[in-house]
Every structure is written in structure tokens, then in C-alpha cells.
Amino acid sequence: MDAKKIRKALADISAEQDPTVKSAKLASLCSALWAEQGVQLVVVGGSAIEILTEGAYASGDLDMCHATAATLPIVQRKEIMALLDAKGGPRNWQVAGMYLDLLGPVESFARTPYRRVEAPYGSFLLMKPEDLLVERVLISVYPGENQAARDCAKKFIAVILGGVIEVNWDEVRRLAKLPEYRNLLECVKLVKEVADELKIKSPLHPD
Amino acid sequence: MNSKSKVPCIPIEGSISWEDWLKGRRYRRELGNRVAPGVIRRKSSSSDRRLKKLFNGERGLPFTPTEKL
């Protein structure tokens, strides 16, 4: 991507006042620049959930990990982020009026693909909803009750049940049985609760 | 519910276009609001200091109201 195009993108993202669109555009620009160096970035955690759900959950920071095995050396990271007039580093950057945290290798157990959004500066990847769902349900109850995580999980489930995020429920079941989570009962319970509120059948219900 | 929805889906395989992602924003927000309060941004986190400095005492930009999505 040439310098002129980067400057134009940066001006657009800096001026953007919708937090979710701003995050998505920044993810698009960063993904394009890092991909030129052979590193595939992926939006993770609450940032990914926000882009998937519009749940009004995320804060003013965007969390990304690298999906490719190795990341870039610190010097090269600084060179890329300098193209964006980013301050800080090497993992936390202030750029275009928000924060970008580059957190290291992505942790995913699902066998489904990362979801992909074709955005203005190039496509970007989102963490797999199967991982996000099981993880968010876990956070809502462990190590203790967490209302914000529970509300976030409920909104996420509602959007999935509404048919606007495609999810592999067999994979959700498999992940929830893994030693890393062991929360199938909690997942079944919360999905049923949301399904009941939406007056539809739960895809995780045994019958 | 799925079959009735005319809103573009974020698929497992392939990708969703920017236009379709934008088009689905309002419906996704409305679905979530049926089961939990509107704004559920956490009240605090370890990033508070830097966030509040950048966003005039808030933890991020205000969310666009649902009716404007």
C-alpha cells in the first residue's frame, strides 16, 4: 500500500466517530500492512464480539493477535506502525484516535475458519465465534459471576440465534467439553435461556 | 428465524462484504437488545488510565444510537 493511500485511510479512520466502524477500519488497514510483511492479524476478544454483534460492549481499544506462526521483530513492527503515525509500542499503540493492542499469537481451539470481513482497506479476520461463545460463557461464571460478561454472552448468543452469524454448533459442543473450558452445561443453559427469551428452539438442547 | 431474516449473515466460509456488514448493524444491535441492556461497556479495566485520557474521561467513543445504525 503506497504512502498516499495510507495517509488517506488514516485521515478517514481518525475522523470516524462511530467506535465500531472505527475499529473495523483500523483492523482493515493494519491487517493489510502486516499482511504485506507476511503476518496475518486477527481481531480477538471483546473487539471481535463488538464487530460481530454491535453489542455496545467494547472500549476504545482494538485487540489483535497474529494467526501466522511468527510475528515481526520489534524494529519491523515499529517501522510499520510509524507509517500510521502510531505512538507507543511495541505491543500497545495509540493510532488514529484509539488504541491498538498487538497481543501475540492467537489462541483458538475451534476447527472452523476465522470469519472474514471485506473492509475498505482490505479484508480482516475475526476470531471464530465458536471460541468466543464458549470463552465468554466461561468468563461469565468463572472465577465468579460477571454480569458484564453474561450480558455480552447473551447478546452474542441472540445475534447467533437470530441467524446473522453462522456458527457450527457441533464445534461449540466439542469446545465446551475440552479441558480448557469444561462448561457445556453452562453453555447449554445460557443458550436455552436466550432461545426462550427469543421464543425459538435452542440448537444446543438435547432433544 | 433464520429463514425469515433478510439481513446478510456473517458466514463460516468465505466473507461478508463491507456493505453487507454495515447493512446488518442495526438488526444485530436490536437482537442483542432483546436479551440484555443497551450499553454494556465495562465500567472499568486495567486500561482505564490511558482510555480516559484519550476519550475525555470516558472509556471509548459513544456508541451510535440504534436508530441511526
PDB file of C-alpha atoms in Angstrom:
ATOM      1  CA  MET A   1       0.000   0.000   0.000  1.00  0.00           C
ATOM      2  CA  ASP A   2       1.543   3.302  -1.006  1.00  0.00           C
ATOM      3  CA  ALA A   3       2.073   6.246   1.343  1.00  0.00           C
ATOM      4  CA  LYS A   4      -0.679   8.340  -0.229  1.00  0.00           C
ATOM      5  CA  LYS A   5      -3.276   5.614   0.241  1.00  0.00           C
ATOM      6  CA  ILE A   6      -2.154   5.079   3.839  1.00  0.00           C
ATOM      7  CA  ARG A   7      -2.451   8.804   4.611  1.00  0.00           C
ATOM      8  CA  LYS A   8      -5.932   8.905   3.118  1.00  0.00           C
ATOM      9  CA  ALA A   9      -7.007   5.849   5.118  1.00  0.00           C
ATOM     10  CA  LEU A  10      -5.541   7.288   8.299  1.00  0.00           C
ATOM     11  CA  ALA A  11      -7.418  10.561   7.838  1.00  0.00           C
ATOM     12  CA  ASP A  12     -10.650   8.637   7.320  1.00  0.00           C
ATOM     13  CA  ILE A  13     -10.142   6.474  10.414  1.00  0.00           C
ATOM     14  CA  SER A  14      -9.082   9.427  12.568  1.00  0.00           C
ATOM     15  CA  ALA A  15     -12.235  11.337  11.601  1.00  0.00           C
ATOM     16  CA  GLU A  16     -14.534   8.331  12.177  1.00  0.00           C
ATOM     17  CA  GLN A  17     -16.699   8.883  15.272  1.00  0.00           C
ATOM     18  CA  ASP A  18     -18.553   5.561  15.324  1.00  0.00           C
ATOM     19  CA  PRO A  19     -16.424   3.361  17.599  1.00  0.00           C
ATOM     20  CA  THR A  20     -17.273   0.061  15.903  1.00  0.00           C
ATOM     21  CA  VAL A  21     -16.738   1.313  12.360  1.00  0.00           C
ATOM     22  CA  LYS A  22     -13.512   2.971  13.504  1.00  0.00           C
ATOM     23  CA  SER A  23     -12.269  -0.341  14.957  1.00  0.00           C
ATOM     24  CA  ALA A  24     -13.217  -2.260  11.834  1.00  0.00           C
ATOM     25  CA  LYS A  25     -11.475   0.232   9.544  1.00  0.00           C
ATOM     26  CA  LEU A  26      -8.343   0.235  11.697  1.00  0.00           C
ATOM     27  CA  ALA A  27      -8.333  -3.577  11.692  1.00  0.00           C
ATOM     28  CA  SER A  28      -8.615  -3.446   7.910  1.00  0.00           C
ATOM     29  CA  LEU A  29      -5.706  -1.043   7.474  1.00  0.00           C
ATOM     30  CA  CYS A  30      -3.401  -2.791   9.972  1.00  0.00           C
ATOM     31  CA  SER A  31      -4.213  -6.218   8.550  1.00  0.00           C
ATOM     32  CA  ALA A  32      -3.295  -5.001   5.059  1.00  0.00           C
ATOM     33  CA  LEU A  33       0.021  -3.521   6.178  1.00  0.00           C
ATOM     34  CA  TRP A  34       1.031  -6.531   8.260  1.00  0.00           C
ATOM     35  CA  ALA A  35      -0.036  -8.933   5.506  1.00  0.00           C
ATOM     36  CA  GLU A  36       2.451  -7.213   3.203  1.00  0.00           C
ATOM     37  CA  GLN A  37       5.105  -8.476   5.655  1.00  0.00           C
ATOM     38  CA  GLY A  38       3.651 -11.990   5.708  1.00  0.00           C
ATOM     39  CA  VAL A  39       1.845 -11.729   9.050  1.00  0.00           C
ATOM     40  CA  GLN A  40      -1.877 -12.408   9.298  1.00  0.00           C
ATOM     41  CA  LEU A  41      -3.609 -10.490  12.074  1.00  0.00           C
ATOM     42  CA  VAL A  42      -6.927 -11.417  13.674  1.00  0.00           C
ATOM     43  CA  VAL A  43      -9.276  -9.312  15.812  1.00  0.00           C
ATOM     44  CA  VAL A  44      -9.886 -11.063  19.150  1.00  0.00           C
ATOM     45  CA  GLY A  45     -11.864 -10.840  22.404  1.00  0.00           C
ATOM     46  CA  GLY A  46     -14.368  -8.075  23.062  1.00  0.00           C
ATOM     47  CA  SER A  47     -13.247  -6.200  19.943  1.00  0.00           C
ATOM     48  CA  ALA A  48     -14.252  -9.165  17.777  1.00  0.00           C
ATOM     49  CA  ILE A  49     -17.535  -9.601  19.630  1.00  0.00           C
ATOM     50  CA  GLU A  50     -18.347  -5.918  19.085  1.00  0.00           C
ATOM     51  CA  ILE A  51     -17.792  -6.156  15.335  1.00  0.00           C
ATOM     52  CA  LEU A  52     -19.863  -9.353  15.220  1.00  0.00           C
ATOM     53  CA  THR A  53     -22.735  -8.117  17.384  1.00  0.00           C
ATOM     54  CA  GLU A  54     -22.918  -4.302  17.717  1.00  0.00           C
ATOM     55  CA  GLY A  55     -23.429  -5.141  21.356  1.00  0.00           C
ATOM     56  CA  ALA A  56     -22.185  -1.768  22.674  1.00  0.00           C
ATOM     57  CA  TYR A  57     -19.663  -3.654  24.772  1.00  0.00           C
ATOM     58  CA  ALA A  58     -16.126  -2.773  23.678  1.00  0.00           C
ATOM     59  CA  SER A  59     -13.973   0.082  24.932  1.00  0.00           C
ATOM     60  CA  GLY A  60     -11.752   2.372  22.892  1.00  0.00           C
ATOM     61  CA  ASP A  61      -9.121  -0.225  22.194  1.00  0.00           C
ATOM     62  CA  LEU A  62      -8.770  -2.811  19.478  1.00  0.00           C
ATOM     63  CA  ASP A  63      -7.184  -6.161  20.354  1.00  0.00           C
ATOM     64  CA  MET A  64      -5.421  -8.103  17.625  1.00  0.00           C
ATOM     65  CA  CYS A  65      -3.256 -11.233  17.606  1.00  0.00           C
ATOM     66  CA  HIS A  66      -1.253 -12.854  14.857  1.00  0.00           C
ATOM     67  CA  ALA A  67      -2.657 -16.000  13.272  1.00  0.00           C
ATOM     68  CA  THR A  68       0.532 -16.866  11.450  1.00  0.00           C
ATOM     69  CA  ALA A  69       3.181 -18.725  13.428  1.00  0.00           C
ATOM     70  CA  ALA A  70       5.681 -15.910  13.856  1.00  0.00           C
ATOM     71  CA  THR A  71       5.192 -12.206  14.365  1.00  0.00           C
ATOM     72  CA  LEU A  72       7.544  -9.459  13.243  1.00  0.00           C
ATOM     73  CA  PRO A  73      10.694  -8.343  15.036  1.00  0.00           C
ATOM     74  CA  ILE A  74      10.160  -5.240  17.173  1.00  0.00           C
ATOM     75  CA  VAL A  75      12.088  -2.986  14.779  1.00  0.00           C
ATOM     76  CA  GLN A  76       9.930  -4.038  11.843  1.00  0.00           C
ATOM     77  CA  ARG A  77       6.772  -3.589  13.908  1.00  0.00           C
ATOM     78  CA  LYS A  78       7.870  -0.064  14.732  1.00  0.00           C
ATOM     79  CA  GLU A  79       8.530   0.648  11.053  1.00  0.00           C
ATOM     80  CA  ILE A  80       5.035  -0.448  10.057  1.00  0.00           C
ATOM     81  CA  MET A  81       3.361   1.443  12.861  1.00  0.00           C
ATOM     82  CA  ALA A  82       5.411   4.545  12.031  1.00  0.00           C
ATOM     83  CA  LEU A  83       3.638   4.546   8.663  1.00  0.00           C
ATOM     84  CA  LEU A  84       0.450   5.082  10.688  1.00  0.00           C
ATOM     85  CA  ASP A  85       1.945   7.831  12.877  1.00  0.00           C
ATOM     86  CA  ALA A  86       1.380   5.481  15.812  1.00  0.00           C
ATOM     87  CA  LYS A  87       2.694   6.386  19.246  1.00  0.00           C
ATOM     88  CA  GLY A  88       3.978   3.902  21.815  1.00  0.00           C
ATOM     89  CA  GLY A  89       4.764   0.278  21.124  1.00  0.00           C
ATOM     90  CA  PRO A  90       5.977  -2.329  20.738  1.00  0.00           C
ATOM     91  CA  ARG A  91       2.677  -4.006  21.751  1.00  0.00           C
ATOM     92  CA  ASN A  92       0.364  -1.132  22.663  1.00  0.00           C
ATOM     93  CA  TRP A  93      -0.103   1.704  20.202  1.00  0.00           C
ATOM     94  CA  GLN A  94      -2.099   4.874  20.048  1.00  0.00           C
ATOM     95  CA  VAL A  95      -3.194   5.298  16.468  1.00  0.00           C
ATOM     96  CA  ALA A  96      -5.900   7.270  14.636  1.00  0.00           C
ATOM     97  CA  GLY A  97      -7.619   8.316  17.872  1.00  0.00           C
ATOM     98  CA  MET A  98      -7.802   4.935  19.548  1.00  0.00           C
ATOM     99  CA  TYR A  99      -5.605   2.199  20.983  1.00  0.00           C
ATOM    100  CA  LEU A 100      -4.383  -0.885  19.202  1.00  0.00           C
ATOM    101  CA  ASP A 101      -3.010  -3.765  21.259  1.00  0.00           C
ATOM    102  CA  LEU A 102      -0.980  -6.383  19.387  1.00  0.00           C
ATOM    103  CA  LEU A 103      -1.173  -9.264  21.818  1.00  0.00           C
ATOM    104  CA  GLY A 104       0.912 -12.117  20.394  1.00  0.00           C
ATOM    105  CA  PRO A 105      -0.152 -15.486  18.956  1.00  0.00           C
ATOM    106  CA  VAL A 106      -3.862 -16.159  18.722  1.00  0.00           C
ATOM    107  CA  GLU A 107      -5.347 -18.872  20.950  1.00  0.00           C
ATOM    108  CA  SER A 108      -8.075 -20.815  19.174  1.00  0.00           C
ATOM    109  CA  PHE A 109      -9.393 -24.333  19.658  1.00  0.00           C
ATOM    110  CA  ALA A 110     -12.152 -24.334  17.038  1.00  0.00           C
ATOM    111  CA  ARG A 111     -11.649 -26.161  13.751  1.00  0.00           C
ATOM    112  CA  THR A 112     -13.800 -23.667  11.862  1.00  0.00           C
ATOM    113  CA  PRO A 113     -12.199 -20.804   9.912  1.00  0.00           C
ATOM    114  CA  TYR A 114     -11.705 -17.269  11.180  1.00  0.00           C
ATOM    115  CA  ARG A 115     -14.533 -15.098   9.901  1.00  0.00           C
ATOM    116  CA  ARG A 116     -13.622 -12.539   7.271  1.00  0.00           C
ATOM    117  CA  VAL A 117     -14.922  -9.026   6.573  1.00  0.00           C
ATOM    118  CA  GLU A 118     -14.127  -7.297   3.269  1.00  0.00           C
ATOM    119  CA  ALA A 119     -13.420  -3.794   4.528  1.00  0.00           C
ATOM    120  CA  PRO A 120     -12.380  -0.523   2.845  1.00  0.00           C
ATOM    121  CA  TYR A 121      -8.598  -1.053   3.151  1.00  0.00           C
ATOM    122  CA  GLY A 122      -8.564  -4.809   2.716  1.00  0.00           C
ATOM    123  CA  SER A 123     -10.193  -7.787   4.361  1.00  0.00           C
ATOM    124  CA  PHE A 124      -9.598  -8.580   8.006  1.00  0.00           C
ATOM    125  CA  LEU A 125     -10.118 -11.643  10.170  1.00  0.00           C
ATOM    126  CA  LEU A 126     -12.292 -12.056  13.239  1.00  0.00           C
ATOM    127  CA  MET A 127     -11.863 -14.660  15.945  1.00  0.00           C
ATOM    128  CA  LYS A 128     -14.045 -17.730  15.452  1.00  0.00           C
ATOM    129  CA  PRO A 129     -17.466 -17.249  17.089  1.00  0.00           C
ATOM    130  CA  GLU A 130     -17.376 -20.843  18.405  1.00  0.00           C
ATOM    131  CA  ASP A 131     -14.299 -19.958  20.518  1.00  0.00           C
ATOM    132  CA  LEU A 132     -15.711 -16.573  21.525  1.00  0.00           C
ATOM    133  CA  LEU A 133     -19.029 -18.009  22.672  1.00  0.00           C
ATOM    134  CA  VAL A 134     -17.612 -20.761  24.882  1.00  0.00           C
ATOM    135  CA  GLU A 135     -14.970 -18.421  26.304  1.00  0.00           C
ATOM    136  CA  ARG A 136     -17.469 -15.637  27.080  1.00  0.00           C
ATOM    137  CA  VAL A 137     -19.810 -18.072  28.845  1.00  0.00           C
ATOM    138  CA  LEU A 138     -16.835 -19.256  30.909  1.00  0.00           C
ATOM    139  CA  ILE A 139     -15.877 -15.697  31.866  1.00  0.00           C
ATOM    140  CA  SER A 140     -19.477 -15.006  32.888  1.00  0.00           C
ATOM    141  CA  VAL A 141     -19.272 -17.600  35.680  1.00  0.00           C
ATOM    142  CA  TYR A 142     -15.584 -18.111  36.388  1.00  0.00           C
ATOM    143  CA  PRO A 143     -13.845 -17.233  38.684  1.00  0.00           C
ATOM    144  CA  GLY A 144     -17.107 -15.634  39.870  1.00  0.00           C
ATOM    145  CA  GLU A 145     -20.364 -14.236  38.483  1.00  0.00           C
ATOM    146  CA  ASN A 146     -19.579 -11.478  35.981  1.00  0.00           C
ATOM    147  CA  GLN A 147     -22.670  -9.559  34.854  1.00  0.00           C
ATOM    148  CA  ALA A 148     -20.940  -7.636  32.032  1.00  0.00           C
ATOM    149  CA  ALA A 149     -19.598 -10.889  30.567  1.00  0.00           C
ATOM    150  CA  ARG A 150     -23.008 -12.541  30.988  1.00  0.00           C
ATOM    151  CA  ASP A 151     -24.799  -9.680  29.188  1.00  0.00           C
ATOM    152  CA  CYS A 152     -22.149  -9.817  26.471  1.00  0.00           C
ATOM    153  CA  ALA A 153     -22.573 -13.589  26.102  1.00  0.00           C
ATOM    154  CA  LYS A 154     -26.370 -13.247  25.958  1.00  0.00           C
ATOM    155  CA  LYS A 155     -26.203 -10.594  23.227  1.00  0.00           C
ATOM    156  CA  PHE A 156     -23.720 -12.689  21.293  1.00  0.00           C
ATOM    157  CA  ILE A 157     -25.962 -15.763  21.527  1.00  0.00           C
ATOM    158  CA  ALA A 158     -29.014 -13.697  20.493  1.00  0.00           C
ATOM    159  CA  VAL A 159     -27.270 -12.472  17.347  1.00  0.00           C
ATOM    160  CA  ILE A 160     -26.181 -16.023  16.504  1.00  0.00           C
ATOM    161  CA  LEU A 161     -29.678 -17.420  17.114  1.00  0.00           C
ATOM    162  CA  GLY A 162     -31.065 -14.572  15.020  1.00  0.00           C
ATOM    163  CA  GLY A 163     -29.286 -16.134  12.079  1.00  0.00           C
ATOM    164  CA  VAL A 164     -26.856 -13.357  11.247  1.00  0.00           C
ATOM    165  CA  ILE A 165     -23.679 -15.080  12.414  1.00  0.00           C
ATOM    166  CA  GLU A 166     -23.250 -18.615  11.116  1.00  0.00           C
ATOM    167  CA  VAL A 167     -21.941 -20.973  13.807  1.00  0.00           C
ATOM    168  CA  ASN A 168     -21.088 -24.662  13.883  1.00  0.00           C
ATOM    169  CA  TRP A 169     -22.956 -25.897  16.976  1.00  0.00           C
ATOM    170  CA  ASP A 170     -21.213 -29.295  16.944  1.00  0.00           C
ATOM    171  CA  GLU A 171     -17.972 -27.397  17.288  1.00  0.00           C
ATOM    172  CA  VAL A 172     -19.387 -25.325  20.152  1.00  0.00           C
ATOM    173  CA  ARG A 173     -20.314 -28.595  21.910  1.00  0.00           C
ATOM    174  CA  ARG A 174     -16.853 -30.057  21.311  1.00  0.00           C
ATOM    175  CA  LEU A 175     -15.061 -26.935  22.610  1.00  0.00           C
ATOM    176  CA  ALA A 176     -17.237 -26.737  25.708  1.00  0.00           C
ATOM    177  CA  LYS A 177     -16.183 -30.302  26.606  1.00  0.00           C
ATOM    178  CA  LEU A 178     -12.457 -29.554  26.288  1.00  0.00           C
ATOM    179  CA  PRO A 179     -10.380 -29.486  29.481  1.00  0.00           C
ATOM    180  CA  GLU A 180      -9.678 -25.806  28.779  1.00  0.00           C
ATOM    181  CA  TYR A 181     -13.374 -24.961  29.246  1.00  0.00           C
ATOM    182  CA  ARG A 182     -15.439 -27.852  30.690  1.00  0.00           C
ATOM    183  CA  ASN A 183     -18.548 -25.684  30.577  1.00  0.00           C
ATOM    184  CA  LEU A 184     -21.011 -27.487  28.320  1.00  0.00           C
ATOM    185  CA  LEU A 185     -23.755 -27.337  30.951  1.00  0.00           C
ATOM    186  CA  GLU A 186     -23.317 -23.578  31.351  1.00  0.00           C
ATOM    187  CA  CYS A 187     -23.347 -23.117  27.571  1.00  0.00           C
ATOM    188  CA  VAL A 188     -26.486 -25.259  27.157  1.00  0.00           C
ATOM    189  CA  LYS A 189     -28.191 -23.350  29.970  1.00  0.00           C
ATOM    190  CA  LEU A 190     -27.395 -19.862  28.693  1.00  0.00           C
ATOM    191  CA  VAL A 191     -28.193 -20.657  25.062  1.00  0.00           C
ATOM    192  CA  LYS A 192     -31.546 -22.094  26.199  1.00  0.00           C
ATOM    193  CA  GLU A 193     -32.242 -19.015  28.317  1.00  0.00           C
ATOM    194  CA  VAL A 194     -31.649 -16.720  25.338  1.00  0.00           C
ATOM    195  CA  ALA A 195     -33.569 -19.014  22.977  1.00  0.00           C
ATOM    196  CA  ASP A 196     -36.525 -18.990  25.398  1.00  0.00           C
ATOM    197  CA  GLU A 197     -36.430 -15.185  25.528  1.00  0.00           C
ATOM    198  CA  LEU A 198     -36.439 -15.070  21.722  1.00  0.00           C
ATOM    199  CA  LYS A 199     -39.124 -17.779  21.663  1.00  0.00           C
ATOM    200  CA  ILE A 200     -37.146 -20.154  19.477  1.00  0.00           C
ATOM    201  CA  LYS A 201     -35.706 -23.639  19.979  1.00  0.00           C
ATOM    202  CA  SER A 202     -32.187 -23.915  21.346  1.00  0.00           C
ATOM    203  CA  PRO A 203     -29.778 -25.619  18.939  1.00  0.00           C
ATOM    204  CA  LEU A 204     -27.865 -26.983  21.945  1.00  0.00           C
ATOM    205  CA  HIS A 205     -30.906 -28.535  23.594  1.00  0.00           C
ATOM    206  CA  PRO A 206     -30.632 -32.363  23.784  1.00  0.00           C
ATOM    207  CA  ASP A 207     -33.957 -33.104  22.041  1.00  0.00           C
TER     208      ASP A 207
ATOM    209  CA  MET B   1     -35.946 -17.080  12.489  1.00  0.00           C
ATOM    210  CA  ASN B   2     -33.017 -17.623  10.135  1.00  0.00           C
ATOM    211  CA  SER B   3     -35.143 -18.252   7.072  1.00  0.00           C
ATOM    212  CA  LYS B   4     -37.170 -15.091   7.639  1.00  0.00           C
ATOM    213  CA  SER B   5     -34.147 -12.882   8.026  1.00  0.00           C
ATOM    214  CA  LYS B   6     -33.259 -10.720   5.043  1.00  0.00           C
ATOM    215  CA  VAL B   7     -30.217  -9.417   6.877  1.00  0.00           C
ATOM    216  CA  PRO B   8     -26.861 -10.607   5.490  1.00  0.00           C
ATOM    217  CA  CYS B   9     -25.195 -13.360   7.504  1.00  0.00           C
ATOM    218  CA  ILE B  10     -21.542 -13.433   8.573  1.00  0.00           C
ATOM    219  CA  PRO B  11     -20.702 -16.822   7.061  1.00  0.00           C
ATOM    220  CA  ILE B  12     -18.399 -19.615   8.244  1.00  0.00           C
ATOM    221  CA  GLU B  13     -16.791 -19.953   4.818  1.00  0.00           C
ATOM    222  CA  GLY B  14     -15.985 -17.002   2.585  1.00  0.00           C
ATOM    223  CA  SER B  15     -16.520 -13.440   3.735  1.00  0.00           C
ATOM    224  CA  ILE B  16     -19.084 -10.723   4.294  1.00  0.00           C
ATOM    225  CA  SER B  17     -18.796  -7.567   2.220  1.00  0.00           C
ATOM    226  CA  TRP B  18     -18.384  -4.179   3.883  1.00  0.00           C
ATOM    227  CA  GLU B  19     -21.765  -3.064   2.554  1.00  0.00           C
ATOM    228  CA  ASP B  20     -23.483  -6.165   3.948  1.00  0.00           C
ATOM    229  CA  TRP B  21     -21.726  -5.791   7.281  1.00  0.00           C
ATOM    230  CA  LEU B  22     -22.936  -2.183   7.514  1.00  0.00           C
ATOM    231  CA  LYS B  23     -26.426  -3.206   6.418  1.00  0.00           C
ATOM    232  CA  GLY B  24     -26.705  -5.751   9.252  1.00  0.00           C
ATOM    233  CA  ARG B  25     -25.586  -3.436  12.043  1.00  0.00           C
ATOM    234  CA  ARG B  26     -28.996  -2.287  13.206  1.00  0.00           C
ATOM    235  CA  TYR B  27     -30.550  -5.752  13.213  1.00  0.00           C
ATOM    236  CA  ARG B  28     -27.610  -7.209  15.147  1.00  0.00           C
ATOM    237  CA  ARG B  29     -27.910  -4.423  17.744  1.00  0.00           C
ATOM    238  CA  GLU B  30     -31.675  -4.928  18.035  1.00  0.00           C
ATOM    239  CA  LEU B  31     -31.301  -8.677  18.539  1.00  0.00           C
ATOM    240  CA  GLY B  32     -28.850  -8.160  21.379  1.00  0.00           C
ATOM    241  CA  ASN B  33     -31.017  -5.517  22.989  1.00  0.00           C
ATOM    242  CA  ARG B  34     -33.853  -8.041  23.260  1.00  0.00           C
ATOM    243  CA  VAL B  35     -31.916 -10.028  25.868  1.00  0.00           C
ATOM    244  CA  ALA B  36     -29.622  -7.543  27.649  1.00  0.00           C
ATOM    245  CA  PRO B  37     -29.359  -3.807  28.367  1.00  0.00           C
ATOM    246  CA  GLY B  38     -28.415  -1.427  25.553  1.00  0.00           C
ATOM    247  CA  VAL B  39     -24.903  -0.334  26.501  1.00  0.00           C
ATOM    248  CA  ILE B  40     -22.900  -2.951  28.414  1.00  0.00           C
ATOM    249  CA  ARG B  41     -19.425  -1.443  28.176  1.00  0.00           C
ATOM    250  CA  ARG B  42     -17.463  -2.360  31.311  1.00  0.00           C
ATOM    251  CA  LYS B  43     -17.226   0.372  33.924  1.00  0.00           C
ATOM    252  CA  SER B  44     -13.521  -0.180  34.498  1.00  0.00           C
ATOM    253  CA  SER B  45     -10.494  -2.177  33.422  1.00  0.00           C
ATOM    254  CA  SER B  46      -6.726  -2.132  33.685  1.00  0.00           C
ATOM    255  CA  SER B  47      -6.690   0.192  30.633  1.00  0.00           C
ATOM    256  CA  ASP B  48      -8.748   2.923  32.337  1.00  0.00           C
ATOM    257  CA  ARG B  49      -5.945   5.416  32.723  1.00  0.00           C
ATOM    258  CA  ARG B  50      -4.996   5.565  29.057  1.00  0.00           C
ATOM    259  CA  LEU B  51      -8.590   5.249  27.825  1.00  0.00           C
ATOM    260  CA  LYS B  52      -9.951   8.055  29.998  1.00  0.00           C
ATOM    261  CA  LYS B  53      -7.058  10.290  28.994  1.00  0.00           C
ATOM    262  CA  LEU B  54      -7.795   9.796  25.293  1.00  0.00           C
ATOM    263  CA  PHE B  55     -11.596   9.851  25.494  1.00  0.00           C
ATOM    264  CA  ASN B  56     -12.178  12.811  27.834  1.00  0.00           C
ATOM    265  CA  GLY B  57     -12.923  10.766  30.937  1.00  0.00           C
ATOM    266  CA  GLU B  58     -14.833   8.034  29.088  1.00  0.00           C
ATOM    267  CA  ARG B  59     -13.598   4.551  28.152  1.00  0.00           C
ATOM    268  CA  GLY B  60     -14.234   4.985  24.455  1.00  0.00           C
ATOM    269  CA  LEU B  61     -16.247   6.925  21.890  1.00  0.00           C
ATOM    270  CA  PRO B  62     -20.012   6.928  22.489  1.00  0.00           C
ATOM    271  CA  PHE B  63     -21.883   4.184  20.650  1.00  0.00           C
ATOM    272  CA  THR B  64     -24.069   5.253  17.745  1.00  0.00           C
ATOM    273  CA  PRO B  65     -27.733   5.071  18.785  1.00  0.00           C
ATOM    274  CA  THR B  66     -29.581   2.067  17.351  1.00  0.00           C
ATOM    275  CA  GLU B  67     -31.976   4.225  15.306  1.00  0.00           C
ATOM    276  CA  LYS B  68     -29.026   5.782  13.492  1.00  0.00           C
ATOM    277  CA  LEU B  69     -27.402   2.495  12.527  1.00  0.00           C
TER     278      LEU B  69
END
